[in-house]
Amino acid sequence: MEEPIPADVARRASAWLLLGLSSLVLSSLCALMLAASRMPGWSAAFVGLEGFFNTALVLHVNLSATVWFLAFSGALWSLAGGTRWSGLDWLAFLFFLIGALLVILAAVLAPGNPVLSDYLPTLRNPIFFGGLFFLCAGSAMAAVRALLTIPLFGRVATLGVPGSGLFAAALALLLAMLAFVVSFLRLPQELTGKGYFDPLYWAGGHLLQFTHVLLMLTVWLVLARVAGIGLPFGERIKGWLFWIGFSPALLAFFPTILYNPESLEHRLFFTNLMVWGSWLAVPVFAVGLVWGRVRRVDGGGAAALWGSLFLFVLGVATGTLIENDSVMVTAHYHGTVGAVTLAYMGMTMVLLPALGCTVVRFPLARLQAYLYASGLWVLILGLGWSGLSGAPRKTPLSAHGPEMARAPEGMAMMGAGAAIALVATFFFLIPALRAMLSRREQRRGGRLSVVGLAVALIGLLGGIIHLLPETSHTPIPLAQPVARPVDPELLKRFQEGAMMLHAKRYEYAVTAFHWVLQRAPEMPEAHVNMGFAMIGLERFQVARDFFQTAIELRPNQDNAYYGLAMALEALKDMEGARGAMRTFIHLSKKDSPFLRKAEAALWEWEKQSNP
């Protein structure tokens, strides 16, 4: 640090940092179980425990990509804001702490109904929603204080970097919170499941990426200064680069006004905003760091800096390979999220001595940054390998089905990489937490609260293992190719629905086919695909009605009989299911991709009826 940190500022920053580290501990334990559930050999222990997997995934993502990241941003804003508006900072921390505890409690007291929505996986219970409210309120207050105390272009003395990156990150976070509120007010309340929560979080989740990237770049500058790496441009240019990196976030006003949150246009706009806009400043900083002359290299700082940079590059590269909802998406965000995490790990080791903590690392912990980056590289390459084979994300290996087990080597690589990264994470956490817990300032009141929080986290994790419910998954085939509507707009919406059905985003498929059926109620293909979407949502009676309507409209619509047979089987009407499947086999062409499956299913059903 360039200047000594006042005692009051150090206490507030330490509180934020300690909360972030505690969340990272619990998140890492969840990650260990999630990785085991995907690994060949270990995954058998998780058969029938998809509810465990889903709730553990909700907790892992929220603690690692929300609580840890936002708590660390609170620590940076506390340091940069100095002694001004300290009461608002403490209030923000109190709200954030309550929110984090409620999110954890929700996984124990009411763990059912997990929704694996993008950006903020959700538990549908009031405790969890209360936790999200307090987290958002606390983060928003910390961001408002940052805007009141951090200079637009001036230098932050305690960190030795331009304040524009921290200021712009706070502004991006407030835009994200506003997007959450607008989406909540505009979304139809009749939507359910992912069909509701995905569009609710979509805009705000993408805008939060700007906050994380801007803070990561700020940390890169601190690590570069500690490592003796001089960038070839001055402070003013650095400040403008941060604002260039922030500027695409302002475009978020347009889809908020023009599109409904549940529309495909809204979804694609924010997807493209992240793909093309969130990383604009990164290449310039990266080139500057590579170009910079190394005068004095500090092992930890330099290792974290370069590991973070190359992880971010790998994350962006795997993002270009995403074609469907496979674990390639998981590979992408583990690269970018891992890049931010590693940068924050390196920054933590720089901050601790300045906060009055004595860091004692055991010998292997000095390799922590290299181990973490290497482990994530192996993990990402393994996920990418499996993603190219179509392995679905957000499911344990036991739920993939035989057709998805085409790249077990990739999942084995993923498990090995996860193990290395987790070991490296604990190599970071053990000395960091030991240093913070040994601070003299915390020995009276602070240590008791920290120990209590740690005991609560451990107890809550044990409760998760015992209380998580089971869920079932009914696999469904994709609908056969269907005739194209004549109207271009109908064709567009129909294809959007088919794409969502192919990606198993059933709520979005329902929205698209509902739009089609409102304008073309006599289209049997739309009724068939709506039926398959309803099977995916396990609404079997509704699915049966759609298939029957399609058959009434076109008696030779063969795939309608296939879907009807599946719906009737789920409704325990085996006689009707056998009749519908016989009709499908009779009407199907010899090259039908589902003919063999239909014949096998019919043989099994008839065998069951005649033991």
Coordinates of C-alpha atoms in Angstrom, one line a residue:
M1 CA 0.0 0.0 0.0
E2 CA 1.3 3.5 -0.8
E3 CA -0.1 5.2 2.4
P4 CA -0.9 3.7 5.8
I5 CA -4.5 2.7 6.3
P6 CA -6.3 4.4 9.2
A7 CA -7.5 2.1 11.9
D8 CA -11.2 2.7 11.3
V9 CA -10.8 2.0 7.6
A10 CA -8.8 -1.1 8.3
R11 CA -11.6 -2.4 10.6
R12 CA -14.3 -1.9 8.0
A13 CA -12.3 -3.3 5.1
S14 CA -11.4 -6.3 7.3
A15 CA -15.0 -7.0 8.1
W16 CA -15.9 -7.1 4.4
L17 CA -12.9 -9.2 3.6
L18 CA -13.5 -11.7 6.4
L19 CA -17.1 -12.2 5.3
G20 CA -16.0 -12.8 1.7
L21 CA -13.4 -15.4 2.9
S22 CA -15.9 -17.2 5.0
S23 CA -18.3 -17.5 2.1
L24 CA -15.5 -18.8 0.0
V25 CA -14.8 -21.6 2.5
L26 CA -18.3 -22.9 2.4
S27 CA -18.6 -22.4 -1.4
S28 CA -15.4 -24.5 -1.8
L29 CA -16.8 -27.3 0.3
C30 CA -20.0 -27.3 -1.9
A31 CA -17.7 -27.3 -5.0
L32 CA -15.9 -30.4 -3.7
M33 CA -19.2 -32.3 -3.5
L34 CA -20.4 -31.0 -6.9
A35 CA -17.2 -32.1 -8.6
A36 CA -17.5 -35.6 -7.1
S37 CA -21.1 -35.9 -8.3
R38 CA -19.8 -35.4 -11.9
M39 CA -16.8 -37.7 -11.8
P40 CA -16.8 -41.2 -13.1
G41 CA -16.6 -43.7 -10.2
W42 CA -17.7 -41.2 -7.6
S43 CA -21.0 -40.1 -9.3
A44 CA -22.7 -43.4 -8.3
A45 CA -22.9 -42.2 -4.7
F46 CA -25.2 -39.4 -5.9
V47 CA -27.7 -41.4 -7.9
G48 CA -31.2 -40.3 -6.8
L49 CA -29.8 -37.2 -5.0
E50 CA -30.4 -34.7 -7.8
G51 CA -32.1 -32.5 -5.1
F52 CA -28.9 -32.5 -3.2
F53 CA -26.9 -31.6 -6.3
N54 CA -29.3 -28.7 -7.2
T55 CA -29.4 -27.2 -3.8
A56 CA -25.7 -27.5 -3.3
L57 CA -25.2 -25.9 -6.7
V58 CA -27.5 -23.0 -5.7
L59 CA -25.4 -22.4 -2.6
H60 CA -22.1 -22.8 -4.3
V61 CA -22.8 -20.3 -7.1
N62 CA -24.4 -17.7 -4.8
L63 CA -21.6 -17.8 -2.3
S64 CA -18.7 -17.9 -4.8
A65 CA -20.0 -15.6 -7.6
T66 CA -22.2 -13.3 -5.5
V67 CA -21.3 -13.1 -1.8
W68 CA -17.5 -13.5 -2.3
F69 CA -17.2 -11.1 -5.2
L70 CA -19.5 -8.4 -3.7
A71 CA -17.9 -8.7 -0.3
F72 CA -14.5 -8.1 -1.8
S73 CA -15.8 -5.2 -3.8
G74 CA -17.1 -3.8 -0.4
A75 CA -13.6 -4.2 1.0
L76 CA -12.0 -2.3 -1.9
W77 CA -14.6 0.5 -1.7
S78 CA -14.1 0.8 2.0
L79 CA -10.3 1.3 1.5
A80 CA -10.8 3.7 -1.4
G81 CA -13.5 5.8 0.4
G82 CA -11.3 6.4 3.5
T83 CA -12.9 7.8 6.6
R84 CA -15.9 9.6 5.0
W85 CA -19.4 8.2 5.3
S86 CA -18.2 5.4 7.5
G87 CA -21.6 5.0 9.1
L88 CA -23.1 4.2 5.7
D89 CA -20.4 1.6 5.1
W90 CA -21.1 -0.1 8.4
L91 CA -24.8 -0.2 7.6
A92 CA -24.1 -1.6 4.2
F93 CA -22.0 -4.3 5.8
L94 CA -24.7 -5.2 8.3
F95 CA -27.3 -5.6 5.6
F96 CA -24.9 -7.7 3.5
L97 CA -24.1 -9.9 6.4
I98 CA -27.7 -10.5 7.2
G99 CA -28.3 -11.3 3.5
A100 CA -25.5 -13.8 3.4
L101 CA -26.7 -15.7 6.5
L102 CA -30.3 -15.8 5.2
V103 CA -29.1 -17.3 1.9
I104 CA -27.3 -20.0 3.8
L105 CA -30.1 -20.6 6.2
A106 CA -32.5 -21.0 3.3
A107 CA -30.6 -24.0 2.1
V108 CA -31.1 -25.7 5.5
L109 CA -34.5 -24.6 6.8
A110 CA -36.3 -24.6 3.4
P111 CA -34.1 -26.4 0.8
G112 CA -36.8 -27.5 -1.6
N113 CA -37.8 -26.2 -5.0
P114 CA -34.4 -25.2 -6.3
V115 CA -34.5 -23.3 -9.6
L116 CA -31.1 -23.5 -11.6
S117 CA -31.7 -20.1 -13.1
D118 CA -28.8 -18.3 -14.8
Y119 CA -26.6 -15.9 -12.7
L120 CA -28.6 -16.3 -9.5
P121 CA -29.8 -19.9 -8.9
T122 CA -32.7 -19.7 -6.6
L123 CA -34.5 -21.5 -3.8
R124 CA -38.2 -20.7 -3.9
N125 CA -38.8 -19.8 -0.3
P126 CA -39.2 -16.5 1.6
I127 CA -35.9 -16.9 3.5
F128 CA -33.9 -17.0 0.4
F129 CA -35.7 -14.1 -1.2
G130 CA -35.1 -12.1 2.0
G131 CA -31.5 -12.9 1.8
L132 CA -31.3 -11.7 -1.8
F133 CA -33.0 -8.4 -0.8
F134 CA -30.5 -7.7 2.0
L135 CA -27.5 -8.7 -0.2
C136 CA -28.7 -6.3 -2.9
A137 CA -29.5 -3.5 -0.4
G138 CA -26.1 -3.8 1.3
S139 CA -24.2 -3.9 -2.0
A140 CA -26.2 -0.9 -3.3
M141 CA -25.4 1.1 -0.1
A142 CA -21.7 0.3 -0.4
A143 CA -21.8 1.4 -4.1
V144 CA -23.6 4.7 -3.3
R145 CA -20.9 5.4 -0.6
A146 CA -18.2 4.7 -3.3
L147 CA -19.8 7.2 -5.6
L148 CA -19.8 9.8 -2.8
T149 CA -16.2 9.2 -1.7
I150 CA -14.1 8.0 -4.7
P151 CA -12.7 10.5 -7.2
L152 CA -13.6 10.2 -10.9
F153 CA -10.0 10.4 -12.2
G154 CA -8.0 11.1 -9.1
R155 CA -5.6 8.6 -7.5
V156 CA -6.7 6.5 -4.6
A157 CA -3.8 6.9 -2.2
T158 CA -4.3 3.7 -0.1
L159 CA -4.3 1.5 -3.2
G160 CA -2.1 3.5 -5.6
V161 CA -4.4 3.2 -8.6
P162 CA -6.8 5.6 -10.4
G163 CA -10.2 5.9 -8.7
S164 CA -12.1 5.7 -12.0
G165 CA -12.2 1.9 -12.1
L166 CA -13.7 1.7 -8.6
F167 CA -16.1 4.5 -9.4
A168 CA -17.2 3.0 -12.6
A169 CA -17.6 -0.5 -11.0
A170 CA -19.9 1.1 -8.4
L171 CA -22.0 2.7 -11.1
A172 CA -22.3 -0.5 -13.0
L173 CA -23.5 -2.3 -9.8
L174 CA -26.2 0.3 -9.3
L175 CA -27.3 -0.1 -12.9
A176 CA -27.5 -3.9 -12.3
M177 CA -29.7 -3.3 -9.2
L178 CA -32.0 -1.0 -11.2
A179 CA -32.2 -3.7 -14.0
F180 CA -33.3 -6.3 -11.4
V181 CA -36.1 -3.9 -10.1
V182 CA -37.3 -3.1 -13.6
S183 CA -37.4 -6.7 -14.7
F184 CA -39.4 -7.6 -11.5
L185 CA -41.9 -4.9 -12.2
R186 CA -42.4 -5.8 -15.9
L187 CA -42.4 -9.6 -15.7
P188 CA -45.8 -11.3 -15.9
Q189 CA -46.5 -13.0 -12.6
E190 CA -48.1 -16.0 -14.3
L191 CA -44.6 -17.2 -15.4
T192 CA -43.1 -19.9 -13.3
G193 CA -39.7 -21.7 -12.7
K194 CA -36.9 -20.8 -15.0
G195 CA -39.3 -19.0 -17.3
Y196 CA -39.7 -16.4 -14.6
F197 CA -36.3 -16.3 -12.8
D198 CA -34.1 -16.4 -15.9
P199 CA -35.5 -13.2 -17.4
L200 CA -35.7 -11.7 -13.9
Y201 CA -32.0 -12.0 -13.4
W202 CA -30.8 -11.8 -17.0
A203 CA -30.3 -8.1 -17.4
G204 CA -28.9 -7.4 -13.9
G205 CA -26.7 -10.5 -14.0
H206 CA -25.1 -9.4 -17.3
L207 CA -24.5 -5.8 -15.9
L208 CA -22.9 -7.2 -12.8
Q209 CA -20.2 -8.7 -15.1
F210 CA -19.1 -5.1 -15.8
T211 CA -18.6 -4.5 -12.1
H212 CA -16.5 -7.7 -11.7
V213 CA -14.3 -7.0 -14.8
L214 CA -13.7 -3.3 -13.8
L215 CA -12.7 -4.4 -10.3
M216 CA -10.5 -7.2 -11.6
L217 CA -8.6 -4.7 -13.8
T218 CA -8.2 -2.4 -10.8
V219 CA -6.7 -5.3 -8.9
W220 CA -4.4 -6.1 -11.9
L221 CA -2.9 -2.6 -11.6
V222 CA -2.2 -3.0 -7.9
L223 CA -0.6 -6.5 -8.4
A224 CA 1.4 -5.1 -11.3
R225 CA 2.7 -2.3 -9.1
V226 CA 3.6 -4.7 -6.3
A227 CA 5.3 -7.0 -8.8
G228 CA 7.3 -4.1 -10.4
I229 CA 5.6 -4.2 -13.8
G230 CA 5.3 -0.7 -15.3
L231 CA 2.6 -0.1 -17.9
P232 CA 3.5 2.0 -21.0
F233 CA 0.7 4.6 -20.4
G234 CA 0.0 7.2 -17.8
E235 CA -2.6 7.6 -15.1
R236 CA -4.9 9.7 -17.2
I237 CA -5.1 7.1 -20.0
K238 CA -5.7 4.3 -17.4
G239 CA -8.6 6.3 -16.1
W240 CA -10.1 6.7 -19.5
L241 CA -9.7 3.0 -20.3
F242 CA -11.9 2.2 -17.3
W243 CA -14.6 4.5 -18.6
I244 CA -14.3 2.9 -22.1
G245 CA -14.8 -0.5 -20.4
F246 CA -17.8 0.8 -18.6
S247 CA -19.5 2.6 -21.5
P248 CA -21.3 -0.4 -23.1
A249 CA -23.3 -0.9 -19.9
L250 CA -25.1 2.4 -20.7
L251 CA -26.7 0.6 -23.7
A252 CA -28.8 -1.4 -21.2
F253 CA -31.4 1.4 -21.1
F254 CA -32.5 0.5 -24.7
P255 CA -33.7 -3.1 -24.2
T256 CA -35.2 -2.1 -20.9
I257 CA -37.5 0.3 -22.7
L258 CA -38.0 -1.6 -26.0
Y259 CA -38.4 -5.2 -25.0
N260 CA -40.2 -7.2 -22.4
P261 CA -37.9 -9.1 -20.1
E262 CA -39.2 -12.5 -21.1
S263 CA -38.7 -11.8 -24.9
L264 CA -36.0 -13.4 -26.9
E265 CA -34.9 -10.0 -28.1
H266 CA -34.2 -8.9 -24.5
R267 CA -32.2 -12.1 -23.9
L268 CA -30.1 -11.8 -27.1
F269 CA -29.4 -8.1 -26.5
F270 CA -27.8 -8.7 -23.1
T271 CA -26.0 -11.8 -24.3
N272 CA -24.4 -9.8 -27.1
L273 CA -23.7 -6.9 -24.7
M274 CA -21.6 -9.2 -22.6
V275 CA -20.0 -11.0 -25.6
W276 CA -19.0 -7.8 -27.3
G277 CA -18.9 -5.1 -24.6
S278 CA -17.8 -6.4 -21.2
W279 CA -14.1 -7.0 -22.1
L280 CA -13.3 -3.9 -24.2
A281 CA -10.7 -2.6 -21.8
V282 CA -9.1 -6.0 -21.0
P283 CA -6.9 -6.4 -24.2
V284 CA -5.4 -2.9 -23.7
F285 CA -4.5 -3.6 -20.1
A286 CA -3.3 -7.1 -21.0
V287 CA -1.0 -5.8 -23.8
G288 CA 0.3 -3.1 -21.5
L289 CA 1.1 -5.6 -18.8
V290 CA 2.9 -7.9 -21.2
W291 CA 4.7 -5.0 -22.8
G292 CA 5.7 -3.6 -19.4
R293 CA 9.2 -4.0 -18.2
V294 CA 9.7 -6.2 -15.0
R295 CA 11.9 -4.4 -12.6
R296 CA 11.2 -6.3 -9.4
V297 CA 9.1 -9.5 -9.3
D298 CA 7.2 -10.5 -6.2
G299 CA 6.3 -14.2 -6.7
G300 CA 2.8 -14.2 -5.2
G301 CA 1.6 -10.9 -6.8
A302 CA 3.1 -11.8 -10.3
A303 CA 1.7 -15.3 -10.2
A304 CA -1.8 -14.2 -9.3
L305 CA -1.6 -11.5 -12.0
W306 CA -0.5 -13.7 -14.9
G307 CA -2.7 -16.6 -13.8
S308 CA -5.7 -14.3 -13.7
L309 CA -4.9 -12.9 -17.1
F310 CA -4.5 -16.2 -18.8
L311 CA -7.6 -17.7 -17.1
F312 CA -9.7 -14.8 -18.5
V313 CA -8.3 -15.4 -22.0
L314 CA -9.2 -19.1 -21.7
G315 CA -12.7 -18.2 -20.5
V316 CA -13.3 -15.9 -23.4
A317 CA -11.9 -18.5 -25.9
T318 CA -14.2 -21.3 -24.6
G319 CA -17.1 -18.8 -24.7
T320 CA -16.7 -18.6 -28.5
L321 CA -17.3 -22.4 -28.7
I322 CA -20.8 -22.3 -27.0
E323 CA -23.5 -23.7 -29.2
N324 CA -26.0 -25.1 -26.8
D325 CA -26.7 -25.5 -23.1
S326 CA -23.8 -27.9 -22.4
V327 CA -21.0 -27.9 -19.9
M328 CA -19.1 -25.7 -22.4
V329 CA -21.0 -22.8 -20.7
T330 CA -19.6 -24.0 -17.4
A331 CA -16.1 -24.1 -18.9
H332 CA -16.6 -20.5 -20.1
Y333 CA -17.7 -19.0 -16.8
H334 CA -15.1 -21.0 -14.7
G335 CA -12.5 -19.2 -16.8
T336 CA -13.8 -15.7 -16.3
V337 CA -15.0 -16.2 -12.7
G338 CA -11.7 -18.0 -11.8
A339 CA -9.8 -15.1 -13.3
V340 CA -11.6 -12.7 -10.9
T341 CA -11.2 -15.0 -8.0
L342 CA -7.4 -15.5 -8.5
A343 CA -6.9 -11.7 -8.8
Y344 CA -8.8 -11.2 -5.5
M345 CA -6.7 -14.0 -3.9
G346 CA -3.5 -12.2 -4.9
M347 CA -4.9 -8.8 -3.8
T348 CA -5.9 -10.3 -0.4
M349 CA -2.3 -11.3 0.3
V350 CA -1.2 -7.7 -0.6
L351 CA -3.9 -6.2 1.7
L352 CA -3.4 -8.4 4.8
P353 CA -0.1 -6.8 5.9
A354 CA -1.5 -3.3 5.3
L355 CA -4.5 -4.2 7.5
G356 CA -2.3 -5.2 10.4
C357 CA -2.3 -8.9 9.8
T358 CA 0.8 -11.1 9.9
V359 CA 0.7 -13.7 7.1
V360 CA 2.6 -16.9 7.7
R361 CA 2.5 -19.2 4.7
F362 CA 3.5 -22.8 4.9
P363 CA 6.0 -23.9 2.1
L364 CA 3.5 -25.3 -0.4
A365 CA 1.1 -22.3 0.0
R366 CA 3.7 -20.3 -1.9
L367 CA 2.7 -22.2 -5.0
Q368 CA -1.0 -21.5 -4.4
A369 CA -1.5 -19.2 -7.4
Y370 CA 0.2 -21.5 -9.8
L371 CA -1.7 -24.5 -8.5
Y372 CA -5.1 -22.7 -8.7
A373 CA -4.5 -21.5 -12.3
S374 CA -3.2 -24.9 -13.4
G375 CA -6.2 -26.7 -11.7
L376 CA -8.7 -24.5 -13.4
W377 CA -7.0 -24.9 -16.8
V378 CA -7.4 -28.7 -16.5
L379 CA -11.0 -28.3 -15.2
I380 CA -11.9 -26.0 -18.1
L381 CA -10.3 -28.2 -20.7
G382 CA -12.1 -31.2 -19.3
L383 CA -15.5 -29.4 -19.3
G384 CA -14.8 -28.2 -22.9
W385 CA -14.1 -31.7 -24.0
S386 CA -17.3 -33.0 -22.5
G387 CA -19.1 -29.9 -23.8
L388 CA -18.1 -30.7 -27.4
S389 CA -19.8 -34.1 -26.9
G390 CA -23.0 -32.4 -25.7
A391 CA -22.9 -33.2 -21.9
P392 CA -25.6 -31.1 -20.3
R393 CA -24.7 -28.6 -17.6
K394 CA -26.4 -28.3 -14.2
T395 CA -26.8 -32.0 -13.8
P396 CA -24.7 -34.7 -12.1
L397 CA -23.2 -37.4 -14.3
S398 CA -25.8 -40.0 -13.1
A399 CA -28.5 -37.9 -14.7
H400 CA -26.8 -37.5 -18.1
G401 CA -28.2 -40.7 -19.5
P402 CA -26.2 -43.2 -21.6
E403 CA -26.3 -41.0 -24.7
M404 CA -24.5 -38.2 -22.8
A405 CA -21.7 -40.3 -21.4
R406 CA -19.6 -39.9 -24.6
A407 CA -16.6 -38.2 -23.0
P408 CA -16.0 -39.6 -19.5
E409 CA -12.3 -38.7 -20.0
G410 CA -13.4 -35.0 -20.1
M411 CA -15.3 -35.4 -16.8
A412 CA -12.3 -37.2 -15.2
M413 CA -10.1 -34.2 -16.3
M414 CA -12.7 -31.9 -14.8
G415 CA -12.6 -33.8 -11.5
A416 CA -8.8 -33.8 -11.4
G417 CA -8.6 -30.0 -12.2
A418 CA -11.3 -29.3 -9.6
A419 CA -9.4 -31.2 -6.9
I420 CA -6.2 -29.3 -7.7
A421 CA -8.0 -25.9 -7.7
L422 CA -9.7 -26.7 -4.4
V423 CA -6.5 -27.7 -2.7
A424 CA -5.0 -24.5 -3.9
T425 CA -8.0 -22.6 -2.6
F426 CA -7.5 -24.0 0.9
F427 CA -3.7 -23.2 0.6
F428 CA -5.0 -19.6 0.2
L429 CA -7.7 -19.7 2.8
I430 CA -5.8 -21.3 5.7
P431 CA -3.0 -18.6 6.0
A432 CA -5.5 -15.8 5.1
L433 CA -8.0 -16.7 7.8
R434 CA -5.3 -17.5 10.3
A435 CA -3.8 -14.0 9.7
M436 CA -7.2 -12.3 10.1
L437 CA -8.2 -14.2 13.2
S438 CA -4.9 -13.3 14.9
R439 CA -5.3 -9.6 14.5
R440 CA -5.1 -7.8 17.8
E441 CA -8.0 -5.5 17.0
Q442 CA -10.3 -8.6 16.7
R443 CA -9.3 -10.4 19.9
R444 CA -12.0 -8.8 22.1
G445 CA -15.3 -8.6 20.3
G446 CA -14.5 -9.5 16.7
R447 CA -13.0 -12.9 17.2
L448 CA -16.1 -14.2 19.0
S449 CA -18.4 -13.1 16.2
V450 CA -16.1 -14.6 13.6
V451 CA -15.8 -18.0 15.4
G452 CA -19.6 -18.0 15.8
L453 CA -20.0 -17.4 12.1
A454 CA -17.6 -20.1 11.2
V455 CA -19.3 -22.6 13.5
A456 CA -22.7 -21.6 12.0
L457 CA -21.3 -22.2 8.4
I458 CA -20.0 -25.6 9.3
G459 CA -23.2 -26.6 11.0
L460 CA -25.3 -25.4 8.1
L461 CA -23.3 -27.3 5.6
G462 CA -23.8 -30.5 7.6
G463 CA -27.5 -29.7 7.7
I464 CA -27.6 -29.4 3.9
I465 CA -26.3 -33.0 3.5
H466 CA -29.1 -34.4 5.6
L467 CA -32.1 -32.3 4.7
L468 CA -31.9 -31.9 0.9
P469 CA -34.9 -33.5 -0.9
E470 CA -34.8 -35.7 -4.0
T471 CA -36.2 -34.7 -7.4
S472 CA -36.9 -36.7 -10.5
H473 CA -36.1 -36.0 -14.1
T474 CA -38.1 -37.3 -17.0
P475 CA -36.0 -37.5 -20.1
I476 CA -37.8 -36.6 -23.3
P477 CA -36.7 -36.8 -27.0
L478 CA -36.6 -33.8 -29.3
A479 CA -39.6 -33.4 -31.6
Q480 CA -39.2 -34.5 -35.2
P481 CA -38.8 -31.9 -37.9
V482 CA -42.1 -30.3 -38.7
A483 CA -43.5 -28.3 -41.6
R484 CA -42.6 -24.6 -41.7
P485 CA -45.3 -22.0 -41.2
V486 CA -45.8 -19.7 -44.2
D487 CA -45.8 -16.3 -42.4
P488 CA -42.2 -15.1 -41.8
E489 CA -42.9 -13.9 -38.3
L490 CA -44.5 -17.2 -37.3
L491 CA -41.6 -19.0 -38.8
K492 CA -39.2 -16.9 -36.7
R493 CA -41.1 -17.5 -33.5
F494 CA -41.6 -21.2 -34.2
Q495 CA -37.8 -21.6 -34.8
E496 CA -37.1 -19.7 -31.6
G497 CA -39.3 -22.1 -29.7
A498 CA -37.7 -25.1 -31.3
M499 CA -34.3 -23.8 -30.4
M500 CA -35.3 -23.4 -26.8
L501 CA -36.9 -26.9 -26.8
H502 CA -33.6 -28.3 -28.2
A503 CA -31.7 -26.5 -25.4
K504 CA -34.2 -27.9 -22.8
R505 CA -35.2 -24.4 -21.8
Y506 CA -38.8 -25.4 -21.6
E507 CA -40.3 -22.2 -20.1
Y508 CA -38.9 -20.2 -23.0
A509 CA -40.2 -22.7 -25.5
V510 CA -43.6 -22.5 -23.9
T511 CA -43.5 -18.7 -24.3
A512 CA -42.6 -18.9 -28.0
F513 CA -45.1 -21.6 -28.9
H514 CA -47.9 -19.7 -26.9
W515 CA -47.2 -16.7 -29.2
V516 CA -47.4 -18.9 -32.3
L517 CA -50.7 -20.7 -31.2
Q518 CA -52.3 -17.3 -30.4
R519 CA -51.9 -16.4 -34.1
A520 CA -52.1 -19.9 -35.7
P521 CA -54.3 -22.1 -33.4
E522 CA -54.7 -24.6 -36.3
M523 CA -51.0 -25.4 -36.6
P524 CA -50.6 -29.1 -35.4
E525 CA -46.7 -28.8 -35.2
A526 CA -47.0 -26.0 -32.6
H527 CA -49.3 -28.1 -30.5
V528 CA -46.9 -31.0 -30.7
N529 CA -43.9 -29.0 -29.7
M530 CA -45.9 -27.3 -26.9
G531 CA -46.7 -30.8 -25.7
F532 CA -43.0 -31.8 -25.6
A533 CA -42.2 -28.6 -23.7
M534 CA -44.9 -29.5 -21.1
I535 CA -43.4 -32.9 -20.7
G536 CA -40.1 -31.2 -19.9
L537 CA -41.9 -29.2 -17.2
E538 CA -43.5 -32.5 -16.0
R539 CA -47.0 -31.1 -16.7
F540 CA -48.2 -34.4 -18.2
Q541 CA -52.0 -33.8 -18.3
V542 CA -51.5 -30.5 -20.2
A543 CA -49.0 -32.2 -22.5
R544 CA -51.6 -34.9 -23.2
D545 CA -54.2 -32.3 -24.2
F546 CA -51.8 -30.6 -26.6
F547 CA -50.9 -33.9 -28.3
Q548 CA -54.6 -34.9 -28.6
T549 CA -55.4 -31.5 -30.2
A550 CA -52.6 -32.0 -32.7
I551 CA -54.0 -35.4 -33.6
E552 CA -57.5 -33.9 -34.1
L553 CA -56.1 -31.3 -36.4
R554 CA -54.0 -33.8 -38.4
P555 CA -54.6 -37.5 -37.7
N556 CA -51.4 -38.6 -39.4
Q557 CA -49.1 -36.3 -37.3
D558 CA -46.8 -39.2 -36.2
N559 CA -44.7 -37.4 -33.6
A560 CA -47.9 -36.4 -31.8
Y561 CA -48.6 -40.0 -31.1
Y562 CA -45.1 -40.5 -29.7
G563 CA -45.5 -37.6 -27.3
L564 CA -49.0 -38.8 -26.4
A565 CA -47.6 -42.2 -25.5
M566 CA -44.9 -40.5 -23.2
A567 CA -47.5 -38.4 -21.5
L568 CA -49.9 -41.3 -21.0
E569 CA -47.1 -43.4 -19.6
A570 CA -46.3 -40.7 -17.0
L571 CA -50.0 -40.6 -16.1
K572 CA -50.0 -44.4 -15.6
D573 CA -52.4 -45.0 -18.5
M574 CA -50.4 -47.9 -20.0
E575 CA -53.1 -49.2 -22.2
G576 CA -53.5 -45.8 -23.9
A577 CA -49.7 -45.4 -24.0
R578 CA -49.3 -48.7 -25.8
G579 CA -52.0 -47.8 -28.3
A580 CA -50.5 -44.4 -29.1
M581 CA -47.0 -45.9 -29.5
R582 CA -48.3 -48.6 -31.9
T583 CA -49.9 -45.8 -34.0
F584 CA -46.6 -43.9 -34.0
I585 CA -44.7 -47.0 -35.2
H586 CA -47.3 -47.6 -37.9
L587 CA -47.1 -44.1 -39.2
S588 CA -43.3 -43.6 -38.9
K589 CA -40.9 -43.8 -41.8
K590 CA -38.2 -46.4 -41.6
D591 CA -35.5 -43.7 -41.1
S592 CA -37.3 -42.1 -38.2
P593 CA -34.7 -41.4 -35.5
F594 CA -37.2 -42.5 -32.7
L595 CA -38.5 -45.7 -34.4
R596 CA -36.1 -48.0 -32.5
K597 CA -36.7 -46.2 -29.2
A598 CA -40.5 -46.6 -29.8
E599 CA -40.2 -50.3 -30.6
A600 CA -38.1 -50.9 -27.5
A601 CA -40.5 -49.0 -25.3
L602 CA -43.5 -50.8 -26.7
W603 CA -41.8 -54.2 -26.2
E604 CA -41.0 -53.3 -22.6
W605 CA -44.6 -52.1 -21.9
E606 CA -46.1 -55.2 -23.4
K607 CA -43.7 -57.4 -21.4
Q608 CA -44.8 -55.6 -18.2
S609 CA -48.5 -56.2 -19.1
N610 CA -47.9 -59.9 -19.8
P611 CA -45.3 -61.1 -17.3

